[in-house]
Amino acid sequence: MESGYPVRQASVRAHNLALVLRQVAAAPRPPSRADLAASTGLTRATVSALVDDLAAGGLISEVGPAPRTGAGRPAVGLVLNGYGPAGLGLEINVDYLAGCVVDLSGTVRHRLVLHGDQRLLGPAAVLDAVAGLGARLRAEAAAAGRVVAGAALAVPGLVSGAGLVHRAPNLAWHDVDAAVALAGGPLGDLPLTIDNEANLAALAELDADGDGLDSFVYVSGEIGIGAGIVLHRALFRGARGWSGELGHVCVRPDGPPCRCGALGCLEQYAGQEALLRDLPAGETGLARLRDDAALAAGRLPAAGTSLGVALAGVVNMIDVDTVVLGGIFGPLAPWLAPAVEAELARRVLTSAWSPMTVRASALGPAAASVGAAGAVIRDILAEPAEWVRP
């Protein structure tokens, strides 16, 4: 019995550290030690010791006295430390690389985007480039006094838990071991997570929205189209972790061929290349489509109809009440959303008494990289004991 006591004691301490840190993170105003004791049910002495440990680990810091709620001297408030451990989020997409560093509160402190067609390069060159971008961001964070605690990479494809990219059709990647490739580079000393970009973007949207969203489909509109599905505030990955391939849902069986090998996939009607067909390439075309109302009104409703057809099947199957349009779909939502809503109203069985909400992403194109960095932060908040000395 005696040999197990220190282990149980450490487990209780780890649980209590996480409990206190979560309370600080979720509080609408900086809580005092007394507030934390009241909200957690722990004694004031225990809370005080835990707070001291979290502060010593760089996870929380003190701010000016919290607003007074009664007689006596105002108590010191506690907040997440903006200069504590930070998360590095990276994204590989077809026509750009992106990355950001976020602090414990989820605030973006550093961000870089490199535009360029990644299809012109092999997987090794792309992974080298994104590692270099991450190294630049890590150096910026260090210069500002922040320590990057870990990294996460968002990829537009089917990813296993071990970091193997089984297939990314729009990049022409097959069975690329991204985790092994990155392990030998400038980020090799960091804990690394690799996930689908739409999944990470959906989690970022969930964090950014607070308590408003519960169950929704996040649609990532780029050259490819992906979806992150959130049910009761938890990401739904499917049996093998590969859910959300909305872009390869068939909307017209006799349609044009897709890079995945099938015919009539949604990407051929609503993906970025379909929207910009006959327009200038890159940001120039996107800006023109976004800023020219007549042009947008002429070509976007048809894409919205195709998107609505695909989403109606998803909604009928999993019963969510909100669709969030992300990526390039976000700024184009004024023209896409009405057509999406019309198809959902026409095709979703429950729409007559439970209408759907369709809205633009709160984070825009940054959602995937912010969600990747947020994955690191969520791990720290869940297990802060690793940052606190016994």
mmCIF file of C-alpha atoms in Angstrom:
data_model
loop_
_atom_site.group_PDB
_atom_site.id
_atom_site.type_symbol
_atom_site.label_atom_id
_atom_site.label_comp_id
_atom_site.label_asym_id
_atom_site.label_seq_id
_atom_site.Cartn_x
_atom_site.Cartn_y
_atom_site.Cartn_z
ATOM 1 C CA MET A 1 0.000 0.000 0.000
ATOM 2 C CA GLU A 2 2.787 2.422 0.941
ATOM 3 C CA SER A 3 4.495 2.155 -2.456
ATOM 4 C CA GLY A 4 1.352 3.353 -4.224
ATOM 5 C CA TYR A 5 0.754 6.370 -2.004
ATOM 6 C CA PRO A 6 3.152 8.827 -3.709
ATOM 7 C CA VAL A 7 1.685 7.891 -7.099
ATOM 8 C CA ARG A 8 -1.858 8.561 -5.899
ATOM 9 C CA GLN A 9 -0.734 11.787 -4.280
ATOM 10 C CA ALA A 10 0.898 12.946 -7.516
ATOM 11 C CA SER A 11 -2.239 12.022 -9.446
ATOM 12 C CA VAL A 12 -4.447 14.070 -7.126
ATOM 13 C CA ARG A 13 -2.070 17.023 -7.384
ATOM 14 C CA ALA A 14 -2.041 16.811 -11.191
ATOM 15 C CA HIS A 15 -5.847 16.715 -11.221
ATOM 16 C CA ASN A 16 -6.097 19.718 -8.921
ATOM 17 C CA LEU A 17 -3.549 21.731 -10.905
ATOM 18 C CA ALA A 18 -5.594 21.167 -14.049
ATOM 19 C CA LEU A 19 -8.821 22.003 -12.217
ATOM 20 C CA VAL A 20 -7.491 25.337 -10.951
ATOM 21 C CA LEU A 21 -5.931 26.244 -14.294
ATOM 22 C CA ARG A 22 -9.180 25.519 -16.147
ATOM 23 C CA GLN A 23 -11.062 27.738 -13.729
ATOM 24 C CA VAL A 24 -8.649 30.595 -14.366
ATOM 25 C CA ALA A 25 -8.933 30.054 -18.140
ATOM 26 C CA ALA A 26 -12.750 29.981 -18.132
ATOM 27 C CA ALA A 27 -13.415 32.805 -15.657
ATOM 28 C CA PRO A 28 -15.145 35.908 -17.128
ATOM 29 C CA ARG A 29 -12.932 38.098 -14.938
ATOM 30 C CA PRO A 30 -9.592 37.421 -13.192
ATOM 31 C CA PRO A 31 -10.507 35.247 -10.186
ATOM 32 C CA SER A 32 -8.843 35.536 -6.797
ATOM 33 C CA ARG A 33 -7.573 32.624 -4.752
ATOM 34 C CA ALA A 34 -10.745 32.817 -2.682
ATOM 35 C CA ASP A 35 -12.846 32.685 -5.866
ATOM 36 C CA LEU A 36 -10.979 29.562 -6.982
ATOM 37 C CA ALA A 37 -11.489 27.892 -3.617
ATOM 38 C CA ALA A 38 -15.215 28.576 -3.858
ATOM 39 C CA SER A 39 -15.539 27.337 -7.463
ATOM 40 C CA THR A 40 -13.412 24.197 -7.037
ATOM 41 C CA GLY A 41 -14.394 23.136 -3.537
ATOM 42 C CA LEU A 42 -10.736 22.954 -2.503
ATOM 43 C CA THR A 43 -9.448 24.557 0.673
ATOM 44 C CA ARG A 44 -7.921 28.020 0.462
ATOM 45 C CA ALA A 45 -4.571 26.661 1.614
ATOM 46 C CA THR A 46 -4.598 24.011 -1.139
ATOM 47 C CA VAL A 47 -5.604 26.546 -3.779
ATOM 48 C CA SER A 48 -2.917 28.963 -2.635
ATOM 49 C CA ALA A 49 -0.239 26.269 -2.951
ATOM 50 C CA LEU A 50 -1.499 25.216 -6.380
ATOM 51 C CA VAL A 51 -1.585 28.815 -7.589
ATOM 52 C CA ASP A 52 1.985 29.321 -6.405
ATOM 53 C CA ASP A 53 3.045 26.206 -8.320
ATOM 54 C CA LEU A 54 1.251 27.297 -11.509
ATOM 55 C CA ALA A 55 2.784 30.747 -11.263
ATOM 56 C CA ALA A 56 6.255 29.275 -10.755
ATOM 57 C CA GLY A 57 5.705 27.142 -13.866
ATOM 58 C CA GLY A 58 4.892 30.250 -15.896
ATOM 59 C CA LEU A 59 1.275 29.250 -16.502
ATOM 60 C CA ILE A 60 -0.549 31.999 -14.609
ATOM 61 C CA SER A 61 0.299 35.482 -13.423
ATOM 62 C CA GLU A 62 -1.180 38.064 -11.103
ATOM 63 C CA VAL A 63 -2.953 41.199 -12.250
ATOM 64 C CA GLY A 64 -4.325 44.177 -10.386
ATOM 65 C CA PRO A 65 -6.814 43.499 -7.614
ATOM 66 C CA ALA A 66 -9.970 41.793 -8.758
ATOM 67 C CA PRO A 67 -13.168 43.863 -8.478
ATOM 68 C CA ARG A 68 -14.339 43.991 -4.882
ATOM 69 C CA THR A 69 -17.373 41.902 -3.985
ATOM 70 C CA GLY A 70 -17.563 42.795 -0.322
ATOM 71 C CA ALA A 71 -15.797 44.461 2.559
ATOM 72 C CA GLY A 72 -12.071 44.206 3.052
ATOM 73 C CA ARG A 73 -8.990 44.619 0.927
ATOM 74 C CA PRO A 74 -9.421 43.726 -2.793
ATOM 75 C CA ALA A 75 -7.907 40.362 -3.726
ATOM 76 C CA VAL A 76 -5.293 39.939 -6.428
ATOM 77 C CA GLY A 77 -6.696 38.557 -9.703
ATOM 78 C CA LEU A 78 -5.173 35.670 -11.658
ATOM 79 C CA VAL A 79 -4.896 35.279 -15.454
ATOM 80 C CA LEU A 80 -3.215 32.949 -17.906
ATOM 81 C CA ASN A 81 0.348 34.051 -18.477
ATOM 82 C CA GLY A 82 0.736 35.608 -21.936
ATOM 83 C CA TYR A 83 4.469 34.857 -21.749
ATOM 84 C CA GLY A 84 4.080 31.278 -20.592
ATOM 85 C CA PRO A 85 4.370 28.196 -22.833
ATOM 86 C CA ALA A 86 2.978 28.821 -26.315
ATOM 87 C CA GLY A 87 1.632 26.685 -29.142
ATOM 88 C CA LEU A 88 2.988 26.612 -32.697
ATOM 89 C CA GLY A 89 0.415 25.893 -35.395
ATOM 90 C CA LEU A 90 1.386 25.114 -38.994
ATOM 91 C CA GLU A 91 -0.728 24.548 -42.092
ATOM 92 C CA ILE A 92 0.047 23.044 -45.492
ATOM 93 C CA ASN A 93 -2.488 23.907 -48.149
ATOM 94 C CA VAL A 94 -2.402 23.585 -51.897
ATOM 95 C CA ASP A 95 -1.487 27.208 -52.649
ATOM 96 C CA TYR A 96 0.078 28.428 -49.405
ATOM 97 C CA LEU A 97 1.870 27.573 -46.179
ATOM 98 C CA ALA A 98 0.850 29.279 -42.947
ATOM 99 C CA GLY A 99 1.789 29.288 -39.304
ATOM 100 C CA CYS A 100 1.134 31.098 -36.069
ATOM 101 C CA VAL A 101 2.089 31.140 -32.406
ATOM 102 C CA VAL A 102 -0.657 31.485 -29.800
ATOM 103 C CA ASP A 103 -0.314 32.060 -26.077
ATOM 104 C CA LEU A 104 -2.159 30.213 -23.314
ATOM 105 C CA SER A 105 -5.251 32.377 -23.731
ATOM 106 C CA GLY A 106 -5.444 31.512 -27.438
ATOM 107 C CA THR A 107 -4.340 34.969 -28.563
ATOM 108 C CA VAL A 108 -2.334 34.939 -31.803
ATOM 109 C CA ARG A 109 1.047 36.537 -31.111
ATOM 110 C CA HIS A 110 2.937 35.796 -34.330
ATOM 111 C CA ARG A 111 1.752 34.782 -37.824
ATOM 112 C CA LEU A 112 3.361 34.117 -41.219
ATOM 113 C CA VAL A 113 1.874 33.115 -44.584
ATOM 114 C CA LEU A 114 3.879 32.043 -47.640
ATOM 115 C CA HIS A 115 1.918 31.917 -50.904
ATOM 116 C CA GLY A 116 2.917 29.452 -53.616
ATOM 117 C CA ASP A 117 1.608 26.367 -55.395
ATOM 118 C CA GLN A 118 2.730 23.400 -53.304
ATOM 119 C CA ARG A 119 1.765 20.984 -56.097
ATOM 120 C CA LEU A 120 4.900 22.040 -57.943
ATOM 121 C CA LEU A 121 7.050 20.579 -55.159
ATOM 122 C CA GLY A 122 7.425 17.078 -53.765
ATOM 123 C CA PRO A 123 6.346 16.218 -50.214
ATOM 124 C CA ALA A 124 9.904 16.436 -48.880
ATOM 125 C CA ALA A 125 10.387 19.979 -50.178
ATOM 126 C CA VAL A 126 7.008 21.106 -48.837
ATOM 127 C CA LEU A 127 7.698 19.631 -45.401
ATOM 128 C CA ASP A 128 11.136 21.253 -45.340
ATOM 129 C CA ALA A 129 9.552 24.596 -46.188
ATOM 130 C CA VAL A 130 6.871 24.369 -43.525
ATOM 131 C CA ALA A 131 9.494 23.348 -40.950
ATOM 132 C CA GLY A 132 11.532 26.406 -41.925
ATOM 133 C CA LEU A 133 8.471 28.617 -41.534
ATOM 134 C CA GLY A 134 7.888 27.088 -38.105
ATOM 135 C CA ALA A 135 11.489 27.738 -37.128
ATOM 136 C CA ARG A 136 11.093 31.414 -38.069
ATOM 137 C CA LEU A 137 7.975 31.713 -35.938
ATOM 138 C CA ARG A 138 9.661 29.931 -33.052
ATOM 139 C CA ALA A 139 12.551 32.389 -33.230
ATOM 140 C CA GLU A 140 10.130 35.336 -33.238
ATOM 141 C CA ALA A 141 8.385 33.916 -30.193
ATOM 142 C CA ALA A 142 11.699 33.402 -28.380
ATOM 143 C CA ALA A 143 12.747 36.981 -29.150
ATOM 144 C CA ALA A 144 9.509 38.147 -27.540
ATOM 145 C CA GLY A 145 10.123 36.021 -24.449
ATOM 146 C CA ARG A 146 7.826 33.098 -25.223
ATOM 147 C CA VAL A 147 8.758 29.410 -25.209
ATOM 148 C CA VAL A 148 7.063 27.202 -27.805
ATOM 149 C CA ALA A 149 5.866 24.096 -25.974
ATOM 150 C CA GLY A 150 4.862 22.009 -28.973
ATOM 151 C CA ALA A 151 3.729 22.100 -32.586
ATOM 152 C CA ALA A 152 0.790 20.820 -34.613
ATOM 153 C CA LEU A 153 0.516 20.582 -38.392
ATOM 154 C CA ALA A 154 -2.722 20.856 -40.383
ATOM 155 C CA VAL A 155 -2.806 18.936 -43.693
ATOM 156 C CA PRO A 156 -5.611 18.772 -46.312
ATOM 157 C CA GLY A 157 -5.909 15.001 -46.413
ATOM 158 C CA LEU A 158 -6.456 11.713 -44.607
ATOM 159 C CA VAL A 159 -4.088 11.539 -41.629
ATOM 160 C CA SER A 160 -3.457 8.707 -39.187
ATOM 161 C CA GLY A 161 -2.769 9.311 -35.519
ATOM 162 C CA ALA A 162 0.913 8.522 -36.090
ATOM 163 C CA GLY A 163 1.320 11.395 -38.557
ATOM 164 C CA LEU A 164 1.086 9.373 -41.767
ATOM 165 C CA VAL A 165 -0.696 11.283 -44.537
ATOM 166 C CA HIS A 166 -2.421 8.431 -46.331
ATOM 167 C CA ARG A 167 -3.808 10.571 -49.107
ATOM 168 C CA ALA A 168 -4.027 14.257 -49.936
ATOM 169 C CA PRO A 169 -5.582 14.243 -53.443
ATOM 170 C CA ASN A 170 -5.071 17.924 -54.238
ATOM 171 C CA LEU A 171 -1.392 17.702 -53.301
ATOM 172 C CA ALA A 172 -0.962 14.313 -55.036
ATOM 173 C CA TRP A 173 0.427 12.882 -51.776
ATOM 174 C CA HIS A 174 0.171 9.165 -51.025
ATOM 175 C CA ASP A 175 1.412 7.579 -47.785
ATOM 176 C CA VAL A 176 3.705 10.444 -46.799
ATOM 177 C CA ASP A 177 5.154 9.998 -43.298
ATOM 178 C CA ALA A 178 5.117 13.641 -42.299
ATOM 179 C CA ALA A 179 5.995 12.907 -38.664
ATOM 180 C CA VAL A 180 9.232 11.141 -39.612
ATOM 181 C CA ALA A 181 10.138 13.831 -42.134
ATOM 182 C CA LEU A 182 9.729 16.613 -39.580
ATOM 183 C CA ALA A 183 11.470 14.742 -36.767
ATOM 184 C CA GLY A 184 14.892 15.383 -38.262
ATOM 185 C CA GLY A 185 14.400 19.097 -38.923
ATOM 186 C CA PRO A 186 14.506 22.296 -36.864
ATOM 187 C CA LEU A 187 11.295 21.386 -35.044
ATOM 188 C CA GLY A 188 12.386 17.830 -34.232
ATOM 189 C CA ASP A 189 12.804 18.551 -30.520
ATOM 190 C CA LEU A 190 9.165 19.602 -30.117
ATOM 191 C CA PRO A 191 6.179 17.344 -29.424
ATOM 192 C CA LEU A 192 4.323 17.205 -32.743
ATOM 193 C CA THR A 193 0.707 16.464 -33.715
ATOM 194 C CA ILE A 194 -0.485 16.101 -37.307
ATOM 195 C CA ASP A 195 -4.180 16.302 -38.172
ATOM 196 C CA ASN A 196 -6.629 17.140 -40.925
ATOM 197 C CA GLU A 197 -6.879 20.889 -41.510
ATOM 198 C CA ALA A 198 -10.695 21.035 -41.400
ATOM 199 C CA ASN A 199 -10.751 19.200 -38.052
ATOM 200 C CA LEU A 200 -8.326 21.674 -36.521
ATOM 201 C CA ALA A 201 -10.185 24.620 -38.017
ATOM 202 C CA ALA A 202 -13.453 23.350 -36.531
ATOM 203 C CA LEU A 203 -11.864 23.152 -33.082
ATOM 204 C CA ALA A 204 -10.546 26.690 -33.477
ATOM 205 C CA GLU A 205 -14.029 27.870 -34.392
ATOM 206 C CA LEU A 206 -15.424 26.124 -31.330
ATOM 207 C CA ASP A 207 -12.877 27.847 -29.073
ATOM 208 C CA ALA A 208 -13.437 31.251 -30.689
ATOM 209 C CA ASP A 209 -17.211 31.071 -30.341
ATOM 210 C CA GLY A 210 -17.277 30.447 -26.595
ATOM 211 C CA ASP A 211 -20.475 28.690 -25.540
ATOM 212 C CA GLY A 212 -22.643 29.584 -28.542
ATOM 213 C CA LEU A 213 -21.864 26.604 -30.774
ATOM 214 C CA ASP A 214 -22.741 23.059 -29.775
ATOM 215 C CA SER A 215 -23.098 20.898 -32.899
ATOM 216 C CA PHE A 216 -22.070 22.150 -36.327
ATOM 217 C CA VAL A 217 -20.299 21.408 -39.595
ATOM 218 C CA TYR A 218 -17.312 23.595 -40.387
ATOM 219 C CA VAL A 219 -16.696 23.755 -44.144
ATOM 220 C CA SER A 220 -13.152 24.559 -45.227
ATOM 221 C CA GLY A 221 -13.304 26.053 -48.702
ATOM 222 C CA GLU A 222 -9.952 26.132 -50.507
ATOM 223 C CA ILE A 223 -8.808 24.391 -53.701
ATOM 224 C CA GLY A 224 -10.076 21.344 -51.856
ATOM 225 C CA ILE A 225 -13.164 21.282 -49.648
ATOM 226 C CA GLY A 226 -13.054 19.612 -46.245
ATOM 227 C CA ALA A 227 -15.380 19.521 -43.281
ATOM 228 C CA GLY A 228 -14.876 19.314 -39.548
ATOM 229 C CA ILE A 229 -17.849 17.869 -37.685
ATOM 230 C CA VAL A 230 -18.490 18.875 -34.071
ATOM 231 C CA LEU A 231 -21.183 17.087 -32.046
ATOM 232 C CA HIS A 232 -21.992 18.382 -28.562
ATOM 233 C CA ARG A 233 -18.743 20.383 -28.491
ATOM 234 C CA ALA A 234 -16.582 17.356 -29.332
ATOM 235 C CA LEU A 235 -14.906 16.654 -32.669
ATOM 236 C CA PHE A 236 -16.408 13.697 -34.516
ATOM 237 C CA ARG A 237 -13.662 11.817 -36.348
ATOM 238 C CA GLY A 238 -15.438 8.680 -37.520
ATOM 239 C CA ALA A 239 -14.449 5.072 -36.883
ATOM 240 C CA ARG A 240 -10.964 5.452 -38.414
ATOM 241 C CA GLY A 241 -10.476 9.181 -37.920
ATOM 242 C CA TRP A 242 -11.141 10.131 -41.535
ATOM 243 C CA SER A 243 -14.554 11.780 -41.475
ATOM 244 C CA GLY A 244 -15.265 15.086 -43.173
ATOM 245 C CA GLU A 245 -14.226 14.540 -46.808
ATOM 246 C CA LEU A 246 -17.062 16.750 -48.023
ATOM 247 C CA GLY A 247 -15.267 17.782 -51.197
ATOM 248 C CA HIS A 248 -15.476 14.225 -52.500
ATOM 249 C CA VAL A 249 -19.214 13.859 -51.981
ATOM 250 C CA CYS A 250 -20.781 13.341 -55.393
ATOM 251 C CA VAL A 251 -23.253 16.050 -56.406
ATOM 252 C CA ARG A 252 -23.535 15.031 -60.098
ATOM 253 C CA PRO A 253 -22.746 11.405 -60.997
ATOM 254 C CA ASP A 254 -22.091 12.337 -64.640
ATOM 255 C CA GLY A 255 -19.920 15.333 -63.760
ATOM 256 C CA PRO A 256 -16.265 16.025 -64.569
ATOM 257 C CA PRO A 257 -13.440 13.872 -63.169
ATOM 258 C CA CYS A 258 -11.940 14.767 -59.819
ATOM 259 C CA ARG A 259 -8.350 14.329 -58.638
ATOM 260 C CA CYS A 260 -9.586 11.609 -56.301
ATOM 261 C CA GLY A 261 -10.547 9.487 -59.315
ATOM 262 C CA ALA A 262 -14.334 9.822 -59.020
ATOM 263 C CA LEU A 263 -16.768 11.891 -61.111
ATOM 264 C CA GLY A 264 -18.873 14.904 -60.173
ATOM 265 C CA CYS A 265 -17.347 15.630 -56.748
ATOM 266 C CA LEU A 266 -18.353 18.815 -54.967
ATOM 267 C CA GLU A 267 -14.850 20.277 -55.428
ATOM 268 C CA GLN A 268 -15.446 20.408 -59.179
ATOM 269 C CA TYR A 269 -18.360 22.807 -58.638
ATOM 270 C CA ALA A 270 -17.516 24.765 -55.494
ATOM 271 C CA GLY A 271 -13.738 24.451 -54.970
ATOM 272 C CA GLN A 272 -11.514 27.484 -55.396
ATOM 273 C CA GLU A 273 -10.397 26.551 -58.901
ATOM 274 C CA ALA A 274 -14.006 26.134 -60.022
ATOM 275 C CA LEU A 275 -14.937 29.524 -58.558
ATOM 276 C CA LEU A 276 -11.964 31.272 -60.179
ATOM 277 C CA ARG A 277 -12.200 29.596 -63.560
ATOM 278 C CA ASP A 278 -11.351 32.201 -66.258
ATOM 279 C CA LEU A 279 -10.324 34.726 -63.583
ATOM 280 C CA PRO A 280 -6.777 35.807 -62.654
ATOM 281 C CA ALA A 281 -4.958 33.258 -60.515
ATOM 282 C CA GLY A 282 -4.336 33.535 -56.792
ATOM 283 C CA GLU A 283 -5.333 36.385 -54.527
ATOM 284 C CA THR A 284 -6.024 38.673 -57.511
ATOM 285 C CA GLY A 285 -8.870 36.468 -58.638
ATOM 286 C CA LEU A 286 -10.207 36.008 -55.130
ATOM 287 C CA ALA A 287 -10.173 39.745 -54.509
ATOM 288 C CA ARG A 288 -11.997 40.383 -57.767
ATOM 289 C CA LEU A 289 -14.605 37.754 -56.977
ATOM 290 C CA ARG A 290 -15.059 39.150 -53.474
ATOM 291 C CA ASP A 291 -15.165 42.819 -54.481
ATOM 292 C CA ASP A 292 -17.136 42.652 -57.723
ATOM 293 C CA ALA A 293 -20.707 42.148 -56.540
ATOM 294 C CA ALA A 294 -22.075 41.572 -60.038
ATOM 295 C CA LEU A 295 -19.427 38.949 -60.803
ATOM 296 C CA ALA A 296 -20.007 37.216 -57.457
ATOM 297 C CA ALA A 297 -23.762 37.245 -57.925
ATOM 298 C CA GLY A 298 -23.322 35.705 -61.353
ATOM 299 C CA ARG A 299 -21.234 32.669 -60.426
ATOM 300 C CA LEU A 300 -21.433 32.019 -56.679
ATOM 301 C CA PRO A 301 -25.098 30.995 -56.265
ATOM 302 C CA ALA A 302 -24.534 27.924 -58.475
ATOM 303 C CA ALA A 303 -21.586 26.910 -56.291
ATOM 304 C CA GLY A 304 -23.720 27.521 -53.212
ATOM 305 C CA THR A 305 -26.418 25.245 -54.619
ATOM 306 C CA SER A 306 -23.928 22.415 -55.096
ATOM 307 C CA LEU A 307 -22.549 23.017 -51.615
ATOM 308 C CA GLY A 308 -26.070 22.970 -50.172
ATOM 309 C CA VAL A 309 -26.858 19.671 -51.900
ATOM 310 C CA ALA A 310 -23.800 18.020 -50.337
ATOM 311 C CA LEU A 311 -24.411 19.548 -46.908
ATOM 312 C CA ALA A 312 -28.064 18.507 -46.864
ATOM 313 C CA GLY A 313 -27.007 14.868 -46.985
ATOM 314 C CA VAL A 314 -24.613 15.450 -44.073
ATOM 315 C CA VAL A 315 -27.263 17.226 -41.989
ATOM 316 C CA ASN A 316 -29.880 14.557 -42.650
ATOM 317 C CA MET A 317 -27.422 11.932 -41.418
ATOM 318 C CA ILE A 318 -25.921 13.563 -38.314
ATOM 319 C CA ASP A 319 -28.517 16.197 -37.283
ATOM 320 C CA VAL A 320 -26.585 19.416 -36.661
ATOM 321 C CA ASP A 321 -28.164 22.867 -36.635
ATOM 322 C CA THR A 322 -25.353 25.102 -37.907
ATOM 323 C CA VAL A 323 -23.047 25.301 -40.910
ATOM 324 C CA VAL A 324 -19.944 27.480 -40.640
ATOM 325 C CA LEU A 325 -18.385 28.602 -43.921
ATOM 326 C CA GLY A 326 -14.604 28.876 -43.602
ATOM 327 C CA GLY A 327 -11.552 29.382 -45.795
ATOM 328 C CA ILE A 328 -12.374 31.376 -48.923
ATOM 329 C CA PHE A 329 -16.064 30.606 -48.336
ATOM 330 C CA GLY A 330 -16.059 32.977 -45.342
ATOM 331 C CA PRO A 331 -15.683 36.293 -47.212
ATOM 332 C CA LEU A 332 -17.893 34.926 -50.006
ATOM 333 C CA ALA A 333 -20.675 33.944 -47.586
ATOM 334 C CA PRO A 334 -23.004 36.839 -48.560
ATOM 335 C CA TRP A 335 -23.366 35.243 -52.017
ATOM 336 C CA LEU A 336 -22.963 31.559 -51.077
ATOM 337 C CA ALA A 337 -25.086 31.355 -47.933
ATOM 338 C CA PRO A 338 -28.520 32.128 -49.463
ATOM 339 C CA ALA A 339 -28.158 29.299 -51.996
ATOM 340 C CA VAL A 340 -26.858 26.926 -49.298
ATOM 341 C CA GLU A 341 -29.778 27.844 -47.039
ATOM 342 C CA ALA A 342 -32.276 27.309 -49.854
ATOM 343 C CA GLU A 343 -30.995 23.785 -50.534
ATOM 344 C CA LEU A 344 -30.938 22.921 -46.839
ATOM 345 C CA ALA A 345 -34.520 24.144 -46.462
ATOM 346 C CA ARG A 346 -35.572 22.097 -49.492
ATOM 347 C CA ARG A 347 -33.708 18.882 -48.691
ATOM 348 C CA VAL A 348 -33.313 18.566 -44.905
ATOM 349 C CA LEU A 349 -36.242 16.645 -43.500
ATOM 350 C CA THR A 350 -36.428 18.585 -40.234
ATOM 351 C CA SER A 351 -36.021 22.071 -41.717
ATOM 352 C CA ALA A 352 -39.716 22.947 -41.474
ATOM 353 C CA TRP A 353 -39.640 23.101 -37.667
ATOM 354 C CA SER A 354 -35.888 23.363 -37.035
ATOM 355 C CA PRO A 355 -34.291 25.714 -39.578
ATOM 356 C CA MET A 356 -30.558 25.665 -40.165
ATOM 357 C CA THR A 357 -28.141 28.505 -39.461
ATOM 358 C CA VAL A 358 -25.466 29.220 -42.078
ATOM 359 C CA ARG A 359 -22.786 31.756 -41.192
ATOM 360 C CA ALA A 360 -19.239 32.809 -41.953
ATOM 361 C CA SER A 361 -16.285 31.665 -39.868
ATOM 362 C CA ALA A 362 -15.162 33.957 -37.069
ATOM 363 C CA LEU A 363 -11.494 33.230 -37.874
ATOM 364 C CA GLY A 364 -11.369 33.317 -41.649
ATOM 365 C CA PRO A 365 -8.354 31.815 -43.436
ATOM 366 C CA ALA A 366 -6.364 31.580 -40.195
ATOM 367 C CA ALA A 367 -8.665 28.951 -38.656
ATOM 368 C CA ALA A 368 -6.588 25.844 -39.422
ATOM 369 C CA SER A 369 -3.253 27.195 -38.197
ATOM 370 C CA VAL A 370 -4.916 28.746 -35.125
ATOM 371 C CA GLY A 371 -6.633 25.433 -34.450
ATOM 372 C CA ALA A 372 -3.323 23.611 -34.793
ATOM 373 C CA ALA A 373 -1.659 25.919 -32.269
ATOM 374 C CA GLY A 374 -4.724 25.595 -30.058
ATOM 375 C CA ALA A 375 -4.261 21.818 -29.976
ATOM 376 C CA VAL A 376 -0.953 22.395 -28.176
ATOM 377 C CA ILE A 377 -2.583 24.805 -25.732
ATOM 378 C CA ARG A 378 -5.435 22.399 -24.975
ATOM 379 C CA ASP A 379 -2.896 19.729 -24.017
ATOM 380 C CA ILE A 380 -1.110 22.135 -21.656
ATOM 381 C CA LEU A 381 -4.356 23.222 -19.997
ATOM 382 C CA ALA A 382 -5.412 19.580 -19.620
ATOM 383 C CA GLU A 383 -2.102 18.443 -18.071
ATOM 384 C CA PRO A 384 -0.266 21.419 -16.543
ATOM 385 C CA ALA A 385 1.605 19.209 -14.079
ATOM 386 C CA GLU A 386 4.245 18.579 -16.743
ATOM 387 C CA TRP A 387 5.145 22.270 -16.536
ATOM 388 C CA VAL A 388 5.167 22.439 -12.751
ATOM 389 C CA ARG A 389 7.985 21.010 -10.680
ATOM 390 C CA PRO A 390 6.949 18.644 -7.851
#
